[in-house]
């Protein structure tokens, strides 16, 4: 009789541990999926920007033919930025920094392209250029929003896998800490505008 109670107690304890492990595992999988989906949304926003750039460059070409160096810089930066992609299955801090650097270079080149409009009043008044500029500004806002959502999802995931008792299982099941997007180097300094 005493053996039966002990056996039942062991079985109940094993069932409780198994249910906790299943629940913890499923929670970590859900948090990881949220983070990888958020990363895909970031990449989608960056792709939208990359898709708008050829139209913007072509519009500017008609008005600013002697700004070839700036136009080539934008095209080159776009090419580099679209070659660097992030794979959630194989994402390292180095790959994230490389991705951010390529996107930062593209942002800088776009800034120079947009600045060209000041030298060309006809370009500034061109409806296509204004529409593309508005779409690009909206895309930049989307990128920022998606990056913030990604960072929030990564924070939730990292907390879930690092908190006790989930931390006991996260290593066993291969759940590793994910990296967040960080500000670009020099972003802490306000740009100087000089006329």
Coordinates of N, CA, C and O in Angstrom, one line a residue:
X1 N 0.8 -1.2 0.0 CA 0.0 0.0 0.0 C 0.9 1.3 0.0 O 0.6 2.2 -0.7
X2 N 1.9 1.2 0.8 CA 2.8 2.4 0.9 C 3.6 2.5 -0.4 O 3.9 3.6 -0.8
X3 N 3.9 1.4 -1.0 CA 4.6 1.5 -2.3 C 3.7 2.1 -3.4 O 4.2 2.8 -4.2
X4 N 2.5 1.8 -3.4 CA 1.5 2.4 -4.3 C 1.4 3.9 -4.2 O 1.4 4.6 -5.2
X5 N 1.4 4.4 -2.9 CA 1.3 5.8 -2.7 C 2.6 6.5 -3.2 O 2.6 7.5 -3.8
X6 N 3.7 5.9 -2.9 CA 5.0 6.4 -3.4 C 5.1 6.4 -4.9 O 5.5 7.4 -5.5
X7 N 4.6 5.3 -5.5 CA 4.6 5.3 -7.0 C 3.7 6.3 -7.6 O 4.0 7.0 -8.5
X8 N 2.5 6.5 -7.0 CA 1.6 7.5 -7.5 C 2.1 8.9 -7.3 O 2.0 9.7 -8.2
X9 N 2.8 9.1 -6.2 CA 3.4 10.4 -5.9 C 4.5 10.7 -6.9 O 4.6 11.8 -7.4
X10 N 5.3 9.7 -7.3 CA 6.4 9.9 -8.3 C 5.8 10.2 -9.7 O 6.2 11.1 -10.4
X11 N 4.7 9.4 -10.0 CA 4.1 9.6 -11.3 C 3.5 11.0 -11.4 O 3.6 11.7 -12.4
X12 N 2.8 11.4 -10.3 CA 2.2 12.8 -10.3 C 3.3 13.8 -10.5 O 3.1 14.8 -11.2
X13 N 4.4 13.7 -9.7 CA 5.5 14.6 -9.8 C 6.1 14.7 -11.3 O 6.3 15.8 -11.8
X14 N 6.2 13.5 -11.9 CA 6.7 13.5 -13.2 C 5.8 14.1 -14.2 O 6.2 14.8 -15.2
X15 N 4.5 13.9 -14.0 CA 3.5 14.5 -14.9 C 3.5 16.0 -14.8 O 3.5 16.8 -15.8
X16 N 3.6 16.5 -13.5 CA 3.7 18.0 -13.3 C 4.9 18.5 -13.9 O 4.9 19.6 -14.6
X17 N 6.0 17.9 -13.8 CA 7.3 18.4 -14.4 C 7.2 18.4 -15.9 O 7.6 19.3 -16.6
X18 N 6.6 17.3 -16.5 CA 6.4 17.2 -17.9 C 5.5 18.3 -18.4 O 5.8 18.9 -19.5
X19 N 4.4 18.5 -17.7 CA 3.5 19.6 -18.2 C 4.2 21.0 -18.1 O 4.0 21.8 -19.0
X20 N 5.0 21.2 -17.0 CA 5.7 22.5 -16.9 C 6.7 22.6 -18.1 O 6.8 23.7 -18.7
X21 N 7.4 21.5 -18.4 CA 8.4 21.6 -19.5 C 7.8 21.8 -20.8 O 8.3 22.6 -21.6
X22 N 6.7 21.2 -21.1 CA 5.9 21.4 -22.3 C 5.5 22.9 -22.4 O 5.6 23.5 -23.4
X23 N 4.9 23.4 -21.3 CA 4.4 24.8 -21.3 C 5.6 25.7 -21.5 O 5.4 26.7 -22.3
X24 N 6.7 25.5 -20.8 CA 7.8 26.4 -20.9 C 8.4 26.4 -22.3 O 8.7 27.4 -22.9
X25 N 8.5 25.2 -22.9 CA 9.0 25.0 -24.3 C 8.1 25.8 -25.3 O 8.6 26.5 -26.1
X26 N 6.8 25.5 -25.2 CA 5.9 26.2 -26.1 C 5.9 27.7 -25.9 O 5.8 28.5 -26.9
X27 N 6.1 28.2 -24.7 CA 6.2 29.6 -24.5 C 7.4 30.2 -25.1 O 7.4 31.3 -25.7
X28 N 8.6 29.5 -25.0 CA 9.8 30.0 -25.6 C 9.7 29.9 -27.2 O 10.2 30.9 -27.8
X29 N 9.1 28.9 -27.7 CA 8.9 28.8 -29.2 C 8.0 30.0 -29.6 O 8.3 30.7 -30.6
X30 N 7.0 30.3 -28.9 CA 6.1 31.4 -29.3 C 6.8 32.8 -29.2 O 6.7 33.6 -30.2
X31 N 7.6 33.0 -28.2 CA 8.4 34.2 -28.1 C 9.4 34.3 -29.2 O 9.6 35.4 -29.8
X32 N 10.1 33.2 -29.5 CA 11.1 33.2 -30.6 C 10.4 33.5 -31.9 O 10.9 34.3 -32.8
X33 N 9.2 32.9 -32.2 CA 8.5 33.2 -33.4 C 8.1 34.6 -33.5 O 8.2 35.2 -34.6
X34 N 7.6 35.2 -32.4 CA 7.3 36.7 -32.4 C 8.5 37.5 -32.8 O 8.4 38.4 -33.6
X35 N 9.7 37.2 -32.3 CA 10.9 37.9 -32.5 C 11.3 37.8 -34.0 O 11.7 38.7 -34.7
X36 N 11.3 36.5 -34.5 CA 11.7 36.3 -35.9 C 10.7 37.0 -36.9 O 11.1 37.4 -38.0
X37 N 9.4 37.0 -36.5 CA 8.4 37.7 -37.4 C 8.7 39.2 -37.4 O 8.6 39.8 -38.4
X38 N 9.0 39.7 -36.2 CA 9.3 41.1 -36.1 C 10.6 41.4 -37.0 O 10.6 42.5 -37.6
X39 N 11.6 40.6 -37.0 CA 12.7 40.8 -37.8 C 12.4 40.8 -39.3 O 12.9 41.6 -40.1
X40 N 11.5 39.9 -39.7 CA 11.1 39.8 -41.1 C 10.4 41.1 -41.4 O 10.5 41.6 -42.6
X41 N 9.6 41.7 -40.5 CA 8.9 42.9 -40.8 C 9.9 44.1 -40.9 O 9.7 45.0 -41.8
X42 N 11.0 44.0 -40.2 CA 12.1 45.1 -40.3 C 12.7 44.9 -41.7 O 12.8 45.9 -42.4
X43 N 13.0 43.7 -42.1 CA 13.6 43.5 -43.4 C 12.6 43.9 -44.6 O 13.0 44.4 -45.6
X44 N 11.3 43.7 -44.3 CA 10.3 44.1 -45.3 C 10.3 45.6 -45.5 O 10.2 46.1 -46.6
X45 N 10.4 46.3 -44.4 CA 10.4 47.8 -44.4 C 11.7 48.3 -45.1 O 11.6 49.2 -45.9
X46 N 12.8 47.7 -44.9 CA 14.0 48.0 -45.6 C 13.9 47.7 -47.0 O 14.4 48.5 -47.9
X47 N 13.3 46.6 -47.4 CA 13.1 46.3 -48.8 C 12.2 47.3 -49.5 O 12.5 47.7 -50.7
X48 N 11.2 47.8 -48.8 CA 10.3 48.8 -49.4 C 11.1 50.0 -49.7 O 11.0 50.6 -50.8
X49 N 12.0 50.4 -48.8 CA 12.9 51.6 -49.1 C 13.7 51.3 -50.3 O 13.9 52.1 -51.2
X50 N 14.3 50.1 -50.4 CA 15.2 49.8 -51.5 C 14.4 49.8 -52.8 O 15.0 50.2 -53.8
X51 N 13.2 49.4 -52.8 CA 12.3 49.4 -54.0 C 12.0 50.8 -54.4 O 11.8 51.0 -55.6
X52 N 11.9 51.8 -53.5 CA 11.5 53.1 -53.9 C 12.7 53.9 -54.5 O 12.6 54.8 -55.3
X53 N 13.9 53.5 -54.1 CA 15.1 54.2 -54.5 C 15.3 54.3 -56.0 O 15.6 55.4 -56.5
X54 N 15.2 53.3 -56.8 CA 15.4 53.4 -58.3 C 14.4 54.5 -58.9 O 14.9 55.3 -59.7
X55 N 13.2 54.5 -58.4 CA 12.3 55.6 -58.9 C 12.7 57.0 -58.6 O 12.7 57.9 -59.4
X56 N 13.2 57.1 -57.4 CA 13.7 58.4 -56.9 C 14.9 58.8 -57.7 O 15.0 60.0 -58.1
X57 N 15.8 57.9 -57.9 CA 17.0 58.2 -58.6 C 16.7 58.6 -60.1 O 17.3 59.6 -60.6
X58 N 15.8 57.9 -60.7 CA 15.4 58.2 -62.1 C 14.8 59.6 -62.2 O 15.0 60.3 -63.1
X59 N 14.0 59.9 -61.2 CA 13.3 61.2 -61.2 C 14.4 62.3 -61.1 O 14.3 63.3 -61.8
X60 N 15.3 62.1 -60.2 CA 16.4 63.1 -60.0 C 17.3 63.2 -61.2 O 17.7 64.3 -61.6
X61 N 17.6 62.1 -61.9 CA 18.4 62.1 -63.0 C 18.0 63.1 -64.1 O 18.8 63.8 -64.7
X62 N 16.7 63.2 -64.3 CA 16.2 64.1 -65.3 C 16.5 65.6 -65.0 O 16.6 66.4 -65.9
X63 N 16.6 65.9 -63.8 CA 16.8 67.3 -63.4 C 18.3 67.6 -63.0 O 18.7 68.8 -63.1
X64 N 19.0 66.6 -62.6 CA 20.3 66.9 -62.0 C 21.4 66.0 -62.7 O 22.0 65.2 -62.0
X65 N 21.5 66.2 -63.9 CA 22.4 65.3 -64.7 C 23.8 65.4 -64.2 O 24.6 64.4 -64.2
X66 N 24.3 66.6 -63.8 CA 25.7 66.7 -63.3 C 25.9 66.3 -61.9 O 27.0 66.4 -61.3
X67 N 24.9 65.7 -61.2 CA 25.0 65.2 -59.9 C 25.3 63.6 -59.9 O 24.8 62.9 -59.1
X68 N 26.0 63.2 -61.0 CA 26.2 61.8 -61.2 C 26.8 61.1 -60.0 O 26.4 59.9 -59.7
X69 N 27.8 61.7 -59.4 CA 28.5 61.1 -58.3 C 27.5 60.7 -57.1 O 27.6 59.6 -56.6
X70 N 26.6 61.6 -56.8 CA 25.6 61.4 -55.8 C 24.7 60.3 -56.2 O 24.4 59.4 -55.4
X71 N 24.3 60.3 -57.4 CA 23.3 59.3 -57.9 C 24.0 57.9 -57.9 O 23.4 56.9 -57.5
X72 N 25.2 57.8 -58.3 CA 26.0 56.6 -58.3 C 26.2 56.1 -56.9 O 26.1 54.9 -56.6
X73 N 26.4 57.0 -56.0 CA 26.6 56.6 -54.5 C 25.3 56.0 -54.0 O 25.4 55.0 -53.2
X74 N 24.2 56.5 -54.3 CA 22.9 56.0 -53.9 C 22.7 54.6 -54.4 O 22.3 53.7 -53.7
X75 N 22.9 54.5 -55.7 CA 22.8 53.2 -56.4 C 23.7 52.1 -55.8 O 23.3 51.0 -55.5
X76 N 25.0 52.5 -55.5 CA 25.9 51.6 -55.0 C 25.6 51.2 -53.5 O 25.6 50.0 -53.1
X77 N 25.1 52.2 -52.7 CA 24.7 51.9 -51.3 C 23.5 51.0 -51.3 O 23.4 50.1 -50.5
X78 N 22.6 51.2 -52.2 CA 21.4 50.4 -52.3 C 21.8 48.9 -52.6 O 21.3 48.0 -52.0
X79 N 22.7 48.8 -53.6 CA 23.2 47.5 -53.9 C 23.8 46.8 -52.7 O 23.5 45.6 -52.5
X80 N 24.7 47.4 -52.0 CA 25.3 46.8 -50.8 C 24.2 46.5 -49.8 O 24.3 45.4 -49.2
X81 N 23.3 47.4 -49.6 CA 22.3 47.2 -48.5 C 21.4 46.0 -48.8 O 21.0 45.2 -47.9
X82 N 21.1 45.8 -50.1 CA 20.2 44.6 -50.5 C 21.0 43.3 -50.5 O 20.3 42.3 -50.5
X83 N 22.3 43.3 -50.5 CA 23.1 42.1 -50.5 C 23.2 41.6 -49.1 O 23.5 40.4 -48.9
X84 N 23.1 42.4 -48.1 CA 23.3 42.0 -46.7 C 21.9 41.7 -46.1 O 21.0 42.6 -46.0
X85 N 21.7 40.4 -45.8 CA 20.4 40.0 -45.3 C 20.6 39.3 -43.9 O 21.7 38.9 -43.6
X86 N 19.5 39.2 -43.2 CA 19.6 38.6 -41.8 C 18.9 37.3 -41.9 O 17.7 37.2 -42.4
X87 N 19.5 36.3 -41.4 CA 18.9 35.0 -41.2 C 18.6 34.7 -39.8 O 19.6 34.6 -39.0
X88 N 17.4 34.6 -39.3 CA 17.1 34.4 -37.9 C 17.7 33.2 -37.3 O 18.0 33.1 -36.2
X89 N 17.9 32.2 -38.2 CA 18.5 30.9 -37.7 C 20.0 31.0 -37.5 O 20.6 30.2 -36.8
X90 N 20.7 32.0 -38.1 CA 22.1 32.1 -38.1 C 22.5 33.6 -37.9 O 23.3 34.1 -38.6
X91 N 21.9 34.2 -36.9 CA 22.1 35.7 -36.7 C 23.1 35.9 -35.6 O 22.9 35.4 -34.4
X92 N 24.2 36.5 -35.9 CA 25.2 36.8 -34.9 C 25.3 38.3 -34.7 O 24.8 39.1 -35.6
X93 N 25.9 38.8 -33.6 CA 26.0 40.3 -33.4 C 26.8 40.9 -34.6 O 26.4 42.0 -35.0
X94 N 27.7 40.2 -35.1 CA 28.5 40.7 -36.2 C 27.7 40.9 -37.5 O 27.8 41.9 -38.2
X95 N 26.8 39.9 -37.8 CA 25.9 40.0 -39.0 C 24.9 41.1 -38.8 O 24.6 41.8 -39.7
X96 N 24.4 41.3 -37.6 CA 23.5 42.4 -37.3 C 24.2 43.8 -37.5 O 23.6 44.7 -38.1
X97 N 25.4 43.9 -37.0 CA 26.2 45.1 -37.2 C 26.5 45.4 -38.7 O 26.4 46.5 -39.1
X98 N 26.8 44.3 -39.4 CA 27.0 44.5 -40.9 C 25.8 45.0 -41.6 O 25.8 45.9 -42.4
X99 N 24.6 44.4 -41.2 CA 23.3 44.8 -41.8 C 23.1 46.3 -41.5 O 22.7 47.0 -42.3
X100 N 23.2 46.6 -40.2 CA 23.0 48.0 -39.8 C 23.9 49.0 -40.5 O 23.5 50.1 -40.9
X101 N 25.2 48.6 -40.7 CA 26.2 49.5 -41.3 C 25.8 49.7 -42.8 O 25.8 50.8 -43.3
X102 N 25.3 48.6 -43.5 CA 24.9 48.8 -44.9 C 23.7 49.7 -45.0 O 23.6 50.5 -45.9
X103 N 22.7 49.5 -44.1 CA 21.5 50.3 -44.1 C 21.9 51.8 -43.7 O 21.3 52.7 -44.2
X104 N 22.8 52.0 -42.8 CA 23.2 53.3 -42.4 C 23.9 54.0 -43.6 O 23.7 55.2 -43.8
X105 N 24.7 53.3 -44.4 CA 25.4 53.9 -45.6 C 24.3 54.3 -46.6 O 24.4 55.4 -47.2
X106 N 23.3 53.5 -46.7 CA 22.2 53.8 -47.6 C 21.4 55.1 -47.1 O 21.1 55.9 -47.9
X107 N 21.2 55.1 -45.9 CA 20.5 56.3 -45.3 C 21.3 57.6 -45.6 O 20.7 58.6 -45.9
X108 N 22.6 57.5 -45.4 CA 23.4 58.6 -45.6 C 23.4 59.1 -47.1 O 23.3 60.3 -47.4
X109 N 23.5 58.1 -48.0 CA 23.4 58.4 -49.4 C 22.1 59.0 -49.8 O 22.0 59.9 -50.6
X110 N 21.0 58.5 -49.2 CA 19.7 59.1 -49.5 C 19.6 60.5 -49.0 O 19.0 61.3 -49.7
X111 N 20.2 60.8 -47.9 CA 20.2 62.1 -47.3 C 20.9 63.1 -48.3 O 20.4 64.2 -48.6
X112 N 22.0 62.7 -48.9 CA 22.7 63.5 -49.9 C 21.8 63.7 -51.2 O 21.8 64.7 -51.8
X113 N 21.1 62.6 -51.6 CA 20.2 62.7 -52.7 C 19.1 63.7 -52.5 O 18.7 64.5 -53.3
X114 N 18.5 63.6 -51.3 CA 17.4 64.5 -51.0 C 17.9 66.0 -50.9 O 17.2 66.9 -51.3
X115 N 19.1 66.2 -50.4 CA 19.7 67.5 -50.3 C 19.8 68.1 -51.7 O 19.8 69.4 -51.8
X116 N 20.0 67.3 -52.8 CA 20.1 67.9 -54.1 C 18.9 68.8 -54.5 O 19.1 69.7 -55.2
X117 N 17.8 68.4 -54.0 CA 16.6 69.2 -54.4 C 16.7 70.7 -54.1 O 16.1 71.5 -54.8
X118 N 17.5 71.1 -53.1 CA 17.7 72.5 -52.8 C 18.3 73.2 -54.0 O 18.1 74.4 -54.2
X119 N 19.1 72.6 -54.8 CA 19.8 73.2 -55.9 C 18.9 73.2 -57.2 O 19.3 73.9 -58.1
X120 N 17.8 72.5 -57.2 CA 17.0 72.4 -58.4 C 15.5 72.7 -58.0 O 14.8 71.8 -57.7
X121 N 15.1 74.0 -58.2 CA 13.7 74.4 -57.8 C 12.7 73.6 -58.7 O 11.6 73.3 -58.1
X122 N 13.0 73.3 -59.9 CA 12.1 72.5 -60.7 C 11.9 71.1 -60.2 O 10.8 70.6 -60.2
X123 N 13.0 70.5 -59.7 CA 12.9 69.2 -59.1 C 12.1 69.2 -57.8 O 11.2 68.4 -57.6
X124 N 12.3 70.3 -57.0 CA 11.6 70.4 -55.8 C 10.1 70.5 -56.0 O 9.3 70.1 -55.2
X125 N 9.7 71.1 -57.2 CA 8.3 71.3 -57.5 C 7.7 70.1 -58.3 O 6.5 70.0 -58.4
X126 N 8.6 69.2 -58.7 CA 8.1 68.0 -59.4 C 7.2 67.1 -58.6 O 7.6 66.7 -57.5
X127 N 6.1 66.8 -59.1 CA 5.1 66.0 -58.3 C 5.6 64.6 -58.0 O 5.4 64.1 -56.9
X128 N 6.2 64.0 -59.0 CA 6.7 62.6 -58.8 C 7.8 62.6 -57.7 O 7.8 61.7 -56.9
X129 N 8.7 63.6 -57.8 CA 9.7 63.7 -56.7 C 9.1 63.9 -55.4 O 9.5 63.2 -54.4
X130 N 8.2 64.8 -55.3 CA 7.5 65.0 -53.9 C 6.8 63.8 -53.4 O 6.9 63.4 -52.3
X131 N 6.1 63.1 -54.3 CA 5.4 61.9 -53.9 C 6.4 60.8 -53.4 O 6.2 60.1 -52.4
X132 N 7.5 60.6 -54.2 CA 8.5 59.7 -53.8 C 9.1 60.0 -52.5 O 9.4 59.2 -51.6
X133 N 9.4 61.3 -52.3 CA 10.0 61.8 -51.1 C 9.1 61.5 -49.9 O 9.5 61.1 -48.8
X134 N 7.8 61.8 -50.1 CA 6.8 61.5 -49.0 C 6.8 60.0 -48.7 O 6.7 59.6 -47.5
X135 N 6.8 59.2 -49.8 CA 6.8 57.7 -49.5 C 8.0 57.3 -48.8 O 8.0 56.4 -47.9
X136 N 9.1 57.9 -49.2 CA 10.4 57.5 -48.5 C 10.4 57.9 -47.1 O 10.8 57.1 -46.2
X137 N 9.9 59.1 -46.8 CA 9.8 59.5 -45.4 C 8.9 58.6 -44.6 O 9.2 58.2 -43.5
X138 N 7.8 58.2 -45.2 CA 6.9 57.2 -44.5 C 7.5 55.9 -44.3 O 7.4 55.3 -43.3
X139 N 8.3 55.5 -45.3 CA 9.1 54.2 -45.2 C 10.1 54.3 -44.0 O 10.2 53.3 -43.3
X140 N 10.8 55.4 -43.9 CA 11.7 55.6 -42.8 C 11.0 55.5 -41.5 O 11.6 54.9 -40.6
X141 N 9.8 56.0 -41.4 CA 9.1 55.9 -40.2 C 8.7 54.5 -39.9 O 8.7 54.0 -38.7
X142 N 8.3 53.8 -40.9 CA 7.9 52.3 -40.8 C 9.2 51.5 -40.3 O 9.0 50.6 -39.5
X143 N 10.3 51.8 -40.9 CA 11.5 51.1 -40.5 C 11.8 51.3 -39.0 O 12.0 50.4 -38.3
X144 N 11.7 52.6 -38.6 CA 11.9 52.8 -37.1 C 10.8 52.1 -36.3 O 11.2 51.5 -35.2
X145 N 9.6 52.1 -36.7 CA 8.5 51.4 -35.9 C 8.8 49.9 -35.9 O 8.7 49.3 -34.8
X146 N 9.1 49.3 -37.0 CA 9.4 47.9 -37.1 C 10.6 47.5 -36.3 O 10.7 46.5 -35.6
X147 N 11.6 48.4 -36.3 CA 12.8 48.1 -35.5 C 12.5 48.1 -34.0 O 12.9 47.3 -33.2
X148 N 11.6 49.1 -33.6 CA 11.2 49.1 -32.2 C 10.4 47.9 -31.8 O 10.6 47.4 -30.7
X149 N 9.5 47.5 -32.7 CA 8.7 46.3 -32.4 C 9.6 45.1 -32.3 O 9.4 44.2 -31.4
X150 N 10.6 45.0 -33.2 CA 11.6 43.9 -33.1 C 12.3 43.9 -31.8 O 12.4 42.8 -31.1
X151 N 12.8 45.0 -31.4 CA 13.5 45.1 -30.1 C 12.6 44.7 -28.9 O 13.1 44.0 -28.0
X152 N 11.4 45.1 -29.0 CA 10.4 44.7 -27.9 C 10.2 43.2 -27.9 O 10.3 42.5 -26.8
X153 N 10.1 42.6 -29.1 CA 9.9 41.1 -29.2 C 11.1 40.4 -28.7 O 11.0 39.4 -28.0
X154 N 12.3 40.9 -29.1 CA 13.6 40.3 -28.6 C 13.7 40.4 -27.1 O 14.1 39.4 -26.5
X155 N 13.3 41.5 -26.6 CA 13.4 41.7 -25.1 C 12.5 40.7 -24.4 O 12.9 40.0 -23.4
X156 N 11.3 40.5 -24.9 CA 10.3 39.5 -24.3 C 10.9 38.1 -24.4 O 10.8 37.3 -23.5
X157 N 11.4 37.8 -25.6 CA 12.0 36.5 -25.8 C 13.2 36.2 -24.9 O 13.3 35.2 -24.2
X158 N 14.1 37.2 -24.8 CA 15.3 37.1 -24.0 C 14.9 36.9 -22.5 O 15.5 36.1 -21.8
X159 N 13.9 37.7 -22.1 CA 13.5 37.5 -20.7 C 12.9 36.2 -20.4 O 13.2 35.5 -19.4
X160 N 12.1 35.7 -21.4 CA 11.5 34.3 -21.2 C 12.5 33.2 -21.1 O 12.4 32.3 -20.2
X161 N 13.6 33.3 -21.9 CA 14.6 32.2 -21.8 C 15.6 32.3 -20.7 O 16.2 31.4 -20.3
X162 N 15.7 33.6 -20.2 CA 16.7 33.8 -19.1 C 16.1 33.7 -17.7 O 16.9 33.6 -16.7
X163 N 14.8 33.8 -17.6 CA 14.2 33.8 -16.2 C 14.1 32.4 -15.7 O 13.9 31.4 -16.5
X164 N 14.3 32.2 -14.5 CA 14.1 30.9 -13.8 C 12.7 30.6 -13.7 O 11.9 31.5 -13.4
X165 N 12.2 29.5 -13.9 CA 12.9 28.2 -14.2 C 13.1 27.9 -15.7 O 13.8 26.9 -16.0
X166 N 12.6 28.8 -16.6 CA 12.8 28.5 -18.0 C 14.3 28.4 -18.4 O 14.6 27.7 -19.3
X167 N 15.1 29.2 -17.7 CA 16.6 29.2 -18.0 C 17.1 27.7 -17.9 O 18.1 27.4 -18.5
X168 N 16.5 26.9 -17.1 CA 17.0 25.5 -17.0 C 16.8 24.7 -18.3 O 17.5 23.8 -18.6
X169 N 15.7 25.1 -19.0 CA 15.4 24.4 -20.2 C 15.9 25.0 -21.5 O 16.1 24.4 -22.5
X170 N 16.0 26.3 -21.5 CA 16.4 27.1 -22.7 C 17.7 26.6 -23.3 O 17.7 26.4 -24.5
X171 N 18.7 26.3 -22.5 CA 19.9 25.8 -23.1 C 19.8 24.4 -23.6 O 20.4 24.1 -24.7
X172 N 19.0 23.6 -22.9 CA 18.8 22.2 -23.3 C 18.2 22.2 -24.7 O 18.5 21.3 -25.6
X173 N 17.2 23.1 -24.9 CA 16.4 23.0 -26.2 C 17.0 23.9 -27.2 O 16.5 24.1 -28.3
X174 N 18.2 24.6 -26.9 CA 18.8 25.4 -27.9 C 18.3 26.8 -28.2 O 18.5 27.4 -29.2
X175 N 17.6 27.4 -27.2 CA 17.2 28.7 -27.3 C 18.3 29.7 -26.8 O 18.6 29.7 -25.6
X176 N 18.8 30.4 -27.8 CA 19.9 31.3 -27.5 C 19.4 32.8 -27.4 O 18.4 33.1 -28.1
X177 N 20.1 33.6 -26.7 CA 19.8 35.0 -26.6 C 19.9 35.7 -28.0 O 20.8 35.4 -28.8
X178 N 18.9 36.5 -28.3 CA 18.9 37.2 -29.6 C 19.4 38.7 -29.4 O 19.4 39.2 -28.3
X179 N 19.9 39.2 -30.5 CA 20.5 40.6 -30.5 C 19.4 41.6 -30.9 O 18.6 41.3 -31.8
X180 N 19.5 42.8 -30.3 CA 18.6 43.9 -30.7 C 19.3 44.8 -31.7 O 20.5 44.8 -31.8
X181 N 18.5 45.6 -32.4 CA 19.1 46.7 -33.2 C 19.6 47.7 -32.2 O 18.9 48.0 -31.2
X182 N 20.7 48.4 -32.6 CA 21.2 49.4 -31.8 C 21.4 50.7 -32.7 O 21.3 50.6 -33.9
X183 N 21.5 51.8 -32.0 CA 21.7 53.1 -32.8 C 23.0 53.0 -33.5 O 24.0 52.3 -33.1
X184 N 23.1 53.6 -34.7 CA 24.3 53.7 -35.5 C 25.4 54.5 -34.7 O 25.0 55.4 -34.0
X185 N 26.6 54.2 -35.0 CA 27.7 54.9 -34.4 C 27.6 56.4 -34.8 O 27.3 56.8 -35.9
X186 N 27.7 57.3 -33.8 CA 27.6 58.7 -34.0 C 26.2 59.2 -33.9 O 26.0 60.5 -34.0
X187 N 25.2 58.4 -33.8 CA 23.8 58.8 -33.7 C 23.5 59.6 -32.5 O 22.5 60.4 -32.4
X188 N 24.4 59.5 -31.5 CA 24.1 60.3 -30.2 C 24.4 61.8 -30.4 O 24.0 62.6 -29.6
X189 N 25.1 62.1 -31.5 CA 25.4 63.6 -31.7 C 24.4 64.1 -32.7 O 24.2 63.5 -33.7
X190 N 23.9 65.3 -32.4 CA 22.9 65.9 -33.3 C 23.7 66.5 -34.5 O 24.8 67.0 -34.4
X191 N 23.1 66.3 -35.7 CA 23.7 66.8 -36.9 C 23.8 68.3 -36.9 O 22.8 69.0 -36.4
X192 N 24.8 68.9 -37.4 CA 24.9 70.4 -37.5 C 24.4 70.8 -38.9 O 24.8 70.3 -39.9
X193 N 23.6 71.8 -38.8 CA 23.1 72.3 -40.1 C 23.7 73.7 -40.3 O 23.5 74.6 -39.4
X194 N 24.4 73.9 -41.4 CA 25.1 75.1 -41.7 C 24.7 75.6 -43.0 O 24.6 74.8 -44.0
X195 N 24.5 76.9 -43.1 CA 24.1 77.5 -44.4 C 25.2 78.5 -44.8 O 25.9 79.1 -44.1

